[in-house]
Every structure is written in structure tokens, then in C-alpha cells.
Amino acid sequence: MTIIATDELEAEKSRPTWPVLTTLAAATLLASLGTGIASVALPTLAQAFSASIPDIRWVVLAYLTTVTAAIVPAGWFGDLFSARRVLIAGFVVFAAASTLCALALTLSVLIAGRTLQGAGGAILMALPIAIGRQVVARDRMGSAMGMLGTMSAIGTALGPSAGGMLIAGFGWRSIFILLAGVAALLSAFASFTVPASPNLARGGMNRLDWPGAGLLAAALLGYAAAMAGTNSSLMAPLAIATLIAFVVVEHRSRAPLLPLRMLLARATATALAMNVLVATVMMATLVVGPFFLSIALGLGVAKTGMVMAVGPVISAVSGVPAGRATDRFGVYRTLMVGLFVILAGLLMLATLPRLFGVAGYIAALAFLTPGFQLFLAANNTAVMVDAPEERRGTMSALLGLSRNLGFMTGAAAMAAIFAIAAGIGAEDTLAAADAASAFTTTFLAAAGLVPIAIVLARIGRPGSRR
């Protein structure tokens, strides 16, 4: 492609793109709603199906683990068979799965429906960033990434509250009826708004790498199970062994699912590693925060939920400005500012809540969360702006995968640090002073990981990056 052709393509992207961006934002919102909207229904579902807590939690875990395992193949299919077609198929799968969940008469059918819903959700998470890169001009990529980050945060914040209201008014089946209806409408909307994208597969990419896809999915499922505490002593070694087998297969494949050369490229490798690290430390607010608020500060369930909602609300407000900052000040400067703000926010969480209570907690979140959005907008833009055209779906999926892996790792690691620092076991009662001390220790440990991300940002900065 010549420079003139590239300029013409960028000029084409400068035209108004709000219809397609609206569709992409809705896809991101729907996938995020799928994660959180069912969690609030767990007590109701446990009663409806006379199920135990270990069994009923798979209503949430089935969706999360399937999304994690399927997100890279989803992006890969977008590269192979046109991102537009695969995105529409994702809406259809999500709608059909939601309908199955709404009609479920047994817990097994509900979990099967949530598993299928996760496959659709993986597509809705994987492809919006890739399609956004296709339709948005290079100098406005940051704004697009910020908008998608905003929609993800809105979905996270809206899911539990919307689910609670629907269940209270119409029963648990209503949440899945809503998801099915919205997905069906969006599939039709996408067919009119998302531009046709050519099949960019070239040469060996036309051959489907099923062995690689299967091994990667198995490795990710094993890792997710290990992080969830399901037979960790067995699942962790199994995940490692399967991952090694995946690397061997990809190295020998003529048409690999994930070309190792692409993964090992300095800019890509450091960006994905930073994504994992930052998501890991950010998860501390979700897994440790409730213990501090309820035990150390003595807040009830309702007030704890209100304080916990501050983070997603601030994320929703700060996402678009973070994207605009990326466009205006450049990827690297925005990325570094975001990382240093995250570091300062984690240190504030380690100290201010113990000094000023709820006000200190909210003040720290108000500082930490915009830093996270600055990082996300800049890091996503850095990966996608120079991504090979024929691999944009895969690269977009890798961003989602690395973030999910970080969240899963953080959920396990931060909870473990908190428990060790508090000196408690499964049957122990946690005192307020111990909860406060362990809270501080956990966030100091989380802050200790951020300098690693800062070093990675320096290492991964190529001279050509904006």
C-alpha cells in the first residue's frame, strides 16, 4: 500500500463515525453487563434451584472462564472471516444463549447457557477495539479507546444495580430476557452501521490453527481454575504444561494462532505485561476493599456497596477525557502519567482511609481511578495504532485477555496477601485493627508492582511511537 493510499484511508476515517462507534460501545457495554448482572442474582438462584454456594457460583464462573478461554480465538476469527461478520455472530450467539438462560429449568442448563453466553461475550470484548482501529483516524484513536473504556466501566457499575432492580420487580429470568432482547436489537443495528471489512487473511492464515486454539483454551481454563481455587495443586501444573505444549505447537505451525514473533516484539510484549500488572493491582480495590469498609470502618452492606460503586462511576466519567489526553499529549507521556498516578493512588489507599475513614477512601479512589483510565487509553492505543492490519482482531483480543488474566491473578494474589497479613484462616474472625493493618499491607504490596510496569514502559518505548 502506498503512502498516498494510506493518506486516503486516513482521510476516509476522518468522516463522522458515530453510528459504528455507538455499536462498538454498546457491544462493550453488553459484554460488561454479562459479567456483573448475574452476580447479584446468586442468592435468588440458589433458592430457585435449591443449590449450594459452590454450585451456584458457576453461574458467574462459567461466563468468566469461557470469555477468558475464547477471547483470543474470537479475535482470530475476526481476522480470518471479517470482523463485521464475526461481531454480528457474537450478538446472535449472546442473544441465543441469554434466551436459553431465561428458559432454564435446571441449574445445569443455566450454567450451559452462561457458558455459551461467554463465547458470545468474548467476541463482543475482542472485536470493538479492532473495528475501532479500522474506522477511526490515527490521531483520534485515544478518544475511541477512552470511550470504550468508559462503556466497560459503565457496564461494570450498572450490572449489579440493574440486575437487582429487575430481580426485585420481575424475577431472575428478566435479567436474561433483557440481555437477549438488547443483543438481538444490536445484531440488527450492527448489520447497518458496521462497515464491511475484507477478509484480510493471507496465505497460511486461511488454515485454521485448531490445535493451537485448543491448547491455549486449555491452558487458560487451567489457569482460571487454579486462580479460583479449584484443585489448584493439579490445575496450576496442568496449565503450565499445556502452555508449554502451545508454544511448541505455535513454533512449528505454518499458520499459528499467535505468531511468537509478534508476541515477543518488544513493544507488544511490554504492553501486554503492563496490562497484566496494572489489572492485578487494581483488583485489590474489589477483593480487599469490602473487608476494610465493613470490618475496619463498620459500614453496613448498603453503604459498603455505595462506596465501592465510586470507582466504576469515576471510571465512567474519566474514560473519554483520558482518551483525549492520549490524542493530545501522546501515548508515552499519557502512559507514564497514568502509571505514576496509579502508584500515588495506591499509596493514598494504603494511608488515607486509616486516617480519614470513608472520606479518605473515596479521595484515594478519585485519584487512583483516573490514572487507570489514562493507562488503559494510552496502552490500548499504543498496541492498536501500529498493529498489522491482518492481526488487529488478535491484538485487540490479547489486550482483553491480558487484562482478564490480571484481574484473575489479582483476585487470588491480593486476597492471599490480605489474609496472610491479617493472620487469619478460613474459620477465623477478623478484628477491625487487623483488617486495617492488612489493608495497608496489601496496598503497599500492590504499589510495589507499579515500578515494574514503569520500567517496562521505558523498555517498550520504540522511537517511532508518538
Coordinates of C-alpha atoms in Angstrom, one line a residue:
M1 CA 0.0 0.0 0.0
T2 CA 1.5 3.4 -1.0
I3 CA 1.7 6.5 1.1
I4 CA -1.0 8.1 -1.0
A5 CA -3.3 5.2 -0.4
T6 CA -2.7 5.3 3.3
D7 CA -3.4 9.1 3.4
E8 CA -6.6 8.5 1.5
L9 CA -7.6 5.8 4.0
E10 CA -6.9 8.1 6.9
A11 CA -8.9 10.9 5.3
E12 CA -11.8 8.5 4.9
K13 CA -11.5 7.7 8.6
S14 CA -11.8 11.4 9.5
R15 CA -15.5 11.4 8.4
P16 CA -18.2 11.1 11.2
T17 CA -18.2 7.6 12.6
W18 CA -20.7 7.9 15.4
P19 CA -23.1 5.1 14.2
V20 CA -20.4 2.4 14.2
L21 CA -18.8 3.7 17.4
T22 CA -22.2 3.6 19.1
T23 CA -22.5 -0.1 18.1
L24 CA -19.0 -0.8 19.4
A25 CA -19.7 1.0 22.6
A26 CA -22.9 -1.0 23.0
A27 CA -21.1 -4.3 22.4
T28 CA -18.6 -3.4 25.1
L29 CA -21.3 -2.4 27.5
L30 CA -23.3 -5.6 26.8
A31 CA -20.3 -7.8 27.5
S32 CA -19.6 -6.0 30.7
L33 CA -23.2 -6.3 31.8
G34 CA -23.0 -10.0 31.2
T35 CA -20.2 -10.2 33.7
G36 CA -21.9 -8.4 36.6
I37 CA -25.6 -8.5 36.1
A38 CA -25.9 -12.2 37.1
S39 CA -23.8 -11.9 40.3
V40 CA -26.5 -10.1 42.2
A41 CA -28.9 -13.0 41.3
L42 CA -26.8 -15.7 43.0
P43 CA -28.8 -15.8 46.3
T44 CA -32.1 -15.9 44.4
L45 CA -30.8 -18.6 42.0
A46 CA -29.6 -20.6 45.0
Q47 CA -33.1 -20.7 46.4
A48 CA -34.8 -21.2 43.0
F49 CA -32.6 -24.3 42.2
S50 CA -32.0 -25.4 45.8
A51 CA -28.3 -25.2 45.0
S52 CA -25.3 -24.9 47.3
I53 CA -22.9 -21.9 47.1
P54 CA -20.1 -23.9 45.4
D55 CA -22.5 -25.0 42.8
I56 CA -24.3 -21.7 42.2
R57 CA -21.1 -19.7 41.8
W58 CA -20.6 -21.4 38.4
V59 CA -23.3 -19.2 37.1
V60 CA -20.7 -16.4 37.3
L61 CA -17.5 -18.5 36.8
A62 CA -18.9 -20.2 33.6
Y63 CA -19.2 -16.9 31.9
L64 CA -15.8 -15.5 33.1
T65 CA -13.8 -18.6 32.3
T66 CA -15.4 -19.0 28.8
V67 CA -14.6 -15.4 28.0
T68 CA -11.0 -15.8 29.1
A69 CA -10.6 -19.0 27.1
A70 CA -12.4 -17.9 24.0
I71 CA -11.3 -14.2 23.6
V72 CA -8.1 -14.9 21.5
P73 CA -9.8 -17.3 19.1
A74 CA -12.7 -14.7 18.8
G75 CA -10.2 -12.1 17.7
W76 CA -8.5 -14.6 15.4
F77 CA -11.9 -15.4 13.7
G78 CA -12.4 -11.7 13.2
D79 CA -9.1 -11.5 11.4
L80 CA -9.9 -14.6 9.3
F81 CA -13.6 -14.1 8.4
S82 CA -14.2 -10.3 8.6
A83 CA -14.6 -8.5 11.9
R84 CA -18.1 -7.3 10.9
R85 CA -19.4 -10.8 10.3
V86 CA -17.9 -12.2 13.5
L87 CA -19.2 -9.3 15.6
I88 CA -22.8 -9.8 14.3
A89 CA -22.4 -13.5 15.0
G90 CA -21.3 -12.6 18.5
F91 CA -24.5 -10.7 19.1
V92 CA -26.6 -13.6 17.8
V93 CA -24.8 -16.1 20.0
F94 CA -25.2 -13.8 23.0
A95 CA -28.9 -13.4 22.3
A96 CA -29.5 -17.1 21.8
A97 CA -27.5 -18.0 25.0
S98 CA -29.4 -15.4 27.0
T99 CA -32.7 -16.9 25.8
L100 CA -31.5 -20.3 26.9
C101 CA -30.7 -18.9 30.3
A102 CA -34.1 -17.3 30.6
L103 CA -35.8 -20.6 29.8
A104 CA -33.6 -22.8 32.0
L105 CA -35.5 -25.2 34.3
T106 CA -32.4 -26.7 35.9
L107 CA -29.1 -25.3 37.1
S108 CA -27.1 -27.4 34.6
V109 CA -29.0 -25.8 31.7
L110 CA -28.5 -22.3 33.2
I111 CA -24.7 -22.9 33.5
A112 CA -24.6 -24.3 29.9
G113 CA -26.4 -21.1 28.8
R114 CA -23.9 -18.9 30.6
T115 CA -21.0 -20.9 29.0
L116 CA -22.4 -20.2 25.6
Q117 CA -23.1 -16.6 26.6
G118 CA -19.4 -16.3 27.5
A119 CA -18.5 -17.3 24.0
G120 CA -20.6 -14.5 22.6
G121 CA -19.2 -12.2 25.2
A122 CA -15.7 -13.0 24.2
I123 CA -16.4 -11.8 20.7
L124 CA -18.1 -8.6 22.0
M125 CA -15.0 -7.9 24.1
A126 CA -12.4 -8.9 21.4
L127 CA -13.5 -7.0 18.3
P128 CA -14.7 -3.5 19.2
I129 CA -11.1 -2.2 19.6
A130 CA -10.1 -3.8 16.3
I131 CA -13.0 -2.4 14.4
G132 CA -12.4 1.0 16.0
R133 CA -8.9 1.0 14.6
Q134 CA -10.4 0.3 11.2
V135 CA -12.8 3.2 11.2
V136 CA -11.1 5.9 13.4
A137 CA -8.3 8.1 12.2
R138 CA -4.9 7.5 13.8
D139 CA -4.9 10.9 15.6
R140 CA -8.2 10.1 17.3
M141 CA -7.5 6.6 18.4
G142 CA -7.0 7.6 22.0
S143 CA -10.5 9.1 22.2
A144 CA -12.0 5.9 20.8
M145 CA -10.1 3.8 23.3
G146 CA -11.2 6.1 26.1
M147 CA -14.9 5.8 25.1
L148 CA -14.7 2.0 25.0
G149 CA -13.1 2.1 28.4
T150 CA -15.9 4.3 29.7
M151 CA -18.5 1.8 28.4
S152 CA -16.8 -1.1 30.1
A153 CA -16.8 0.8 33.4
I154 CA -20.5 1.8 33.0
G155 CA -21.3 -1.9 32.4
T156 CA -19.4 -2.9 35.5
A157 CA -21.1 -0.3 37.6
L158 CA -24.6 -0.8 36.1
G159 CA -24.7 -4.6 36.2
P160 CA -25.4 -5.3 39.9
S161 CA -27.8 -2.3 40.3
A162 CA -29.8 -3.1 37.1
G163 CA -29.9 -6.8 38.0
G164 CA -31.1 -6.1 41.5
M165 CA -33.9 -3.8 40.3
L166 CA -35.0 -6.3 37.6
I167 CA -35.0 -9.3 40.0
A168 CA -37.0 -7.3 42.6
G169 CA -39.6 -6.3 40.1
F170 CA -39.8 -9.2 37.6
G171 CA -37.8 -12.1 38.9
W172 CA -34.4 -13.5 37.9
R173 CA -35.4 -14.6 34.4
S174 CA -36.0 -11.0 33.5
I175 CA -32.2 -10.2 33.5
F176 CA -31.6 -12.7 30.8
I177 CA -34.7 -11.6 28.8
L178 CA -33.3 -8.1 28.8
L179 CA -29.8 -9.2 27.7
A180 CA -31.4 -11.4 24.9
G181 CA -33.5 -8.5 23.6
V182 CA -30.7 -6.0 23.7
A183 CA -28.3 -8.4 21.9
A184 CA -30.9 -9.2 19.2
L185 CA -31.5 -5.5 18.5
L186 CA -27.8 -4.8 18.4
S187 CA -27.2 -7.6 15.9
A188 CA -29.6 -5.8 13.5
F189 CA -28.2 -2.4 14.3
A190 CA -24.6 -3.7 13.6
S191 CA -25.6 -5.0 10.2
F192 CA -26.4 -1.5 9.1
T193 CA -23.7 0.5 11.0
V194 CA -20.5 -1.5 11.0
P195 CA -18.7 -1.2 7.6
A196 CA -17.9 -4.3 5.7
S197 CA -14.3 -5.4 6.2
P198 CA -12.5 -7.6 3.8
N199 CA -11.2 -11.0 4.6
L200 CA -7.6 -10.0 5.4
A201 CA -6.3 -13.5 5.8
R202 CA -3.3 -14.1 3.6
G203 CA -1.5 -17.2 2.7
G204 CA -1.3 -19.7 5.5
M205 CA -3.6 -17.7 7.8
N206 CA -6.5 -19.3 5.8
R207 CA -5.8 -22.5 7.6
L208 CA -7.4 -22.8 10.9
D209 CA -5.0 -23.5 13.8
W210 CA -7.3 -25.7 15.8
P211 CA -4.5 -27.4 17.8
G212 CA -3.2 -24.0 18.9
A213 CA -6.6 -22.7 19.8
G214 CA -7.4 -25.9 21.8
L215 CA -4.2 -25.8 23.7
L216 CA -4.4 -22.1 24.5
A217 CA -8.0 -22.5 25.7
A218 CA -7.0 -25.5 27.9
A219 CA -4.1 -23.5 29.4
L220 CA -6.3 -20.5 30.1
L221 CA -9.0 -22.7 31.6
G222 CA -6.5 -24.4 33.9
Y223 CA -5.1 -21.1 35.0
A224 CA -8.6 -19.7 35.7
A225 CA -9.5 -22.8 37.7
A226 CA -6.2 -22.5 39.7
M227 CA -6.8 -18.9 40.5
A228 CA -10.4 -19.7 41.5
G229 CA -9.0 -22.3 44.0
T230 CA -10.4 -25.3 42.1
N231 CA -7.9 -28.1 42.6
S232 CA -5.0 -25.6 42.4
S233 CA -2.3 -28.2 43.0
L234 CA -3.4 -30.0 39.9
M235 CA -4.6 -27.2 37.7
A236 CA -1.6 -25.0 38.0
P237 CA 0.9 -27.6 36.8
L238 CA -1.6 -28.7 34.1
A239 CA -1.9 -25.1 32.9
I240 CA 1.9 -24.7 32.7
A241 CA 2.4 -28.0 30.8
T242 CA -0.4 -27.1 28.4
L243 CA 1.1 -23.6 27.8
I244 CA 4.5 -25.2 27.0
A245 CA 2.8 -27.5 24.5
F246 CA 1.0 -24.5 23.0
V247 CA 4.4 -22.7 22.5
V248 CA 5.9 -25.8 20.8
V249 CA 2.9 -26.2 18.5
E250 CA 2.8 -22.5 17.6
H251 CA 6.6 -22.6 16.8
R252 CA 6.1 -25.4 14.4
S253 CA 2.8 -24.3 12.8
R254 CA 2.9 -22.7 9.4
A255 CA -0.3 -20.7 10.3
P256 CA -0.1 -20.1 14.0
L257 CA -2.9 -18.7 16.1
L258 CA -0.5 -16.4 17.8
P259 CA 2.8 -15.8 15.9
L260 CA 5.5 -15.9 18.5
R261 CA 7.5 -13.3 16.7
M262 CA 4.6 -10.9 17.2
L263 CA 4.2 -11.8 20.8
L264 CA 7.9 -11.4 21.5
A265 CA 8.2 -8.0 19.8
R266 CA 9.4 -5.5 22.5
A267 CA 6.5 -3.0 22.2
T268 CA 3.8 -5.7 22.2
A269 CA 5.3 -7.9 25.0
T270 CA 5.9 -5.0 27.4
A271 CA 2.4 -3.5 26.7
L272 CA 0.7 -6.8 27.5
A273 CA 2.9 -7.4 30.6
M274 CA 1.9 -3.9 31.8
N275 CA -1.7 -4.7 31.2
V276 CA -1.4 -7.8 33.4
L277 CA 0.4 -6.0 36.2
V278 CA -1.9 -3.0 36.3
A279 CA -5.0 -5.1 36.3
T280 CA -3.6 -7.2 39.1
V281 CA -3.0 -4.3 41.4
M282 CA -6.4 -2.6 40.5
M283 CA -8.2 -5.8 41.6
A284 CA -7.2 -5.1 45.2
T285 CA -9.9 -2.5 45.5
L286 CA -12.6 -5.1 44.7
V287 CA -11.3 -8.0 46.7
V288 CA -9.9 -6.2 49.8
G289 CA -11.9 -3.0 49.9
P290 CA -15.1 -4.6 51.2
F291 CA -13.3 -6.2 54.2
F292 CA -11.8 -2.9 55.2
L293 CA -15.1 -0.9 54.7
S294 CA -17.3 -3.4 56.5
I295 CA -14.9 -4.6 59.3
A296 CA -12.5 -1.7 59.9
L297 CA -14.9 1.1 59.3
G298 CA -18.1 -0.8 60.4
L299 CA -20.2 0.1 57.3
G300 CA -23.3 -1.9 56.5
V301 CA -23.8 -3.8 53.3
A302 CA -25.7 -0.9 51.6
K303 CA -23.1 1.7 52.5
T304 CA -20.2 -0.6 51.5
G305 CA -21.8 -1.1 48.1
M306 CA -22.3 2.7 47.7
V307 CA -18.6 3.4 48.4
M308 CA -17.5 0.5 46.2
A309 CA -19.5 2.0 43.3
V310 CA -17.5 5.2 43.4
G311 CA -14.6 3.6 41.5
P312 CA -16.7 2.5 38.5
V313 CA -18.6 5.8 38.4
I314 CA -15.3 7.7 38.3
S315 CA -14.0 5.4 35.6
A316 CA -17.1 6.1 33.5
V317 CA -16.6 9.9 33.9
S318 CA -12.8 9.8 33.3
G319 CA -12.6 7.4 30.3
V320 CA -13.3 9.9 27.5
P321 CA -11.0 12.7 28.9
A322 CA -8.3 10.1 29.3
G323 CA -8.6 9.2 25.6
R324 CA -8.5 12.8 24.6
A325 CA -5.4 13.3 26.7
T326 CA -3.7 10.4 24.8
D327 CA -4.5 12.1 21.5
R328 CA -3.3 15.5 22.6
F329 CA -0.2 14.6 24.6
G330 CA 0.9 11.4 23.0
V331 CA 0.9 7.8 24.1
Y332 CA 4.1 7.6 26.1
R333 CA 3.6 10.7 28.2
T334 CA 0.0 9.8 28.9
L335 CA 1.0 6.2 29.8
M336 CA 3.7 7.4 32.2
V337 CA 1.4 9.9 33.9
G338 CA -1.2 7.2 34.3
L339 CA 1.3 4.8 35.9
F340 CA 2.6 7.4 38.3
V341 CA -0.9 8.4 39.2
I342 CA -1.8 4.8 39.9
L343 CA 1.3 4.5 42.1
A344 CA 0.3 7.6 44.1
G345 CA -3.3 6.4 44.3
L346 CA -2.3 3.0 45.7
L347 CA -0.1 4.7 48.3
M348 CA -3.0 7.0 49.2
L349 CA -5.3 4.0 49.7
A350 CA -2.7 2.5 52.0
T351 CA -2.7 5.5 54.2
L352 CA -5.7 7.9 53.9
P353 CA -8.6 5.6 54.7
R354 CA -7.0 4.8 58.1
L355 CA -6.6 8.5 58.8
F356 CA -9.8 9.9 57.4
G357 CA -12.2 6.9 57.1
V358 CA -14.6 6.8 54.2
A359 CA -13.6 10.3 53.0
G360 CA -10.0 9.1 52.7
Y361 CA -11.1 6.0 50.9
I362 CA -13.1 8.0 48.3
A363 CA -10.4 10.6 47.9
A364 CA -7.8 7.9 47.1
L365 CA -10.2 6.2 44.6
A366 CA -10.8 9.6 43.0
F367 CA -7.1 9.8 42.4
L368 CA -6.4 6.2 41.5
T369 CA -9.2 5.5 39.0
P370 CA -8.5 8.3 36.5
G371 CA -4.9 7.1 36.5
F372 CA -6.1 3.6 35.5
Q373 CA -8.2 5.1 32.7
L374 CA -5.2 7.1 31.4
F375 CA -3.1 3.9 31.4
L376 CA -5.8 1.9 29.6
A377 CA -6.4 4.5 26.9
A378 CA -2.7 5.0 26.2
N379 CA -1.7 1.4 26.4
N380 CA -4.5 0.2 24.1
T381 CA -3.7 3.0 21.6
A382 CA 0.0 2.1 21.7
V383 CA -0.8 -1.6 20.8
M384 CA -3.5 -0.9 18.2
V385 CA -2.2 2.1 16.3
D386 CA 0.6 0.1 14.7
A387 CA -1.0 -3.3 14.8
P388 CA -0.7 -5.2 11.5
E389 CA -4.0 -4.8 9.6
E390 CA -4.4 -8.6 9.2
R391 CA -3.9 -9.1 13.0
R392 CA -6.0 -6.3 14.6
G393 CA -8.6 -8.7 15.9
T394 CA -6.0 -10.9 17.5
M395 CA -4.2 -7.9 19.1
S396 CA -7.4 -6.5 20.4
A397 CA -8.2 -9.9 21.9
L398 CA -4.8 -10.1 23.5
L399 CA -5.4 -6.8 25.3
G400 CA -8.7 -8.1 26.7
L401 CA -7.0 -11.4 27.6
S402 CA -4.1 -9.8 29.4
R403 CA -6.5 -7.6 31.4
N404 CA -8.6 -10.6 32.4
L405 CA -5.6 -12.6 33.4
G406 CA -4.5 -9.7 35.6
F407 CA -7.9 -9.5 37.2
M408 CA -7.9 -13.2 38.0
T409 CA -4.4 -13.1 39.3
G410 CA -5.2 -10.0 41.4
A411 CA -8.3 -11.6 42.8
A412 CA -6.2 -14.6 44.1
A413 CA -2.9 -12.8 45.0
M414 CA -4.3 -9.7 46.7
A415 CA -6.8 -11.8 48.7
A416 CA -3.9 -14.1 49.8
I417 CA -1.7 -11.1 50.8
F418 CA -4.6 -9.7 52.9
A419 CA -5.2 -13.0 54.6
I420 CA -1.6 -13.6 55.4
A421 CA -1.1 -10.0 56.7
A422 CA -4.2 -10.4 58.9
G423 CA -3.0 -13.7 60.2
I424 CA -6.4 -15.4 59.6
G425 CA -7.6 -18.8 58.4
A426 CA -10.9 -19.8 56.9
E427 CA -12.6 -20.0 60.3
D428 CA -11.1 -17.0 62.0
T429 CA -12.9 -13.8 62.9
L430 CA -11.1 -10.7 61.7
A431 CA -10.7 -7.8 64.2
A432 CA -11.1 -4.2 63.0
A433 CA -7.5 -3.3 63.8
D434 CA -6.2 -6.4 62.0
A435 CA -8.3 -5.6 58.9
A436 CA -7.0 -2.1 58.8
S437 CA -3.4 -3.2 59.1
A438 CA -3.8 -5.9 56.5
F439 CA -5.5 -3.4 54.1
T440 CA -2.5 -1.1 54.4
T441 CA 0.0 -4.0 53.8
T442 CA -2.0 -5.2 50.7
F443 CA -2.0 -1.8 49.0
L444 CA 1.7 -1.2 49.8
A445 CA 2.4 -4.6 48.1
A446 CA 0.3 -3.6 45.2
A447 CA 2.1 -0.3 44.9
G448 CA 5.4 -2.2 44.8
L449 CA 4.4 -3.8 41.5
V450 CA 3.8 -0.5 39.7
P451 CA 7.5 0.4 39.4
I452 CA 7.9 -2.8 37.4
A453 CA 5.3 -1.5 35.0
I454 CA 7.1 1.9 34.8
V455 CA 10.3 0.1 33.9
L456 CA 8.5 -1.9 31.2
A457 CA 7.0 1.3 29.8
R458 CA 10.6 2.7 29.4
I459 CA 11.8 -0.6 27.8
G460 CA 8.9 -0.9 25.4
R461 CA 9.1 2.7 24.1
P462 CA 10.2 2.5 20.4
G463 CA 11.5 5.6 18.7
S464 CA 8.5 5.6 16.3
R465 CA 5.9 5.8 19.0
R466 CA 4.1 9.0 19.3

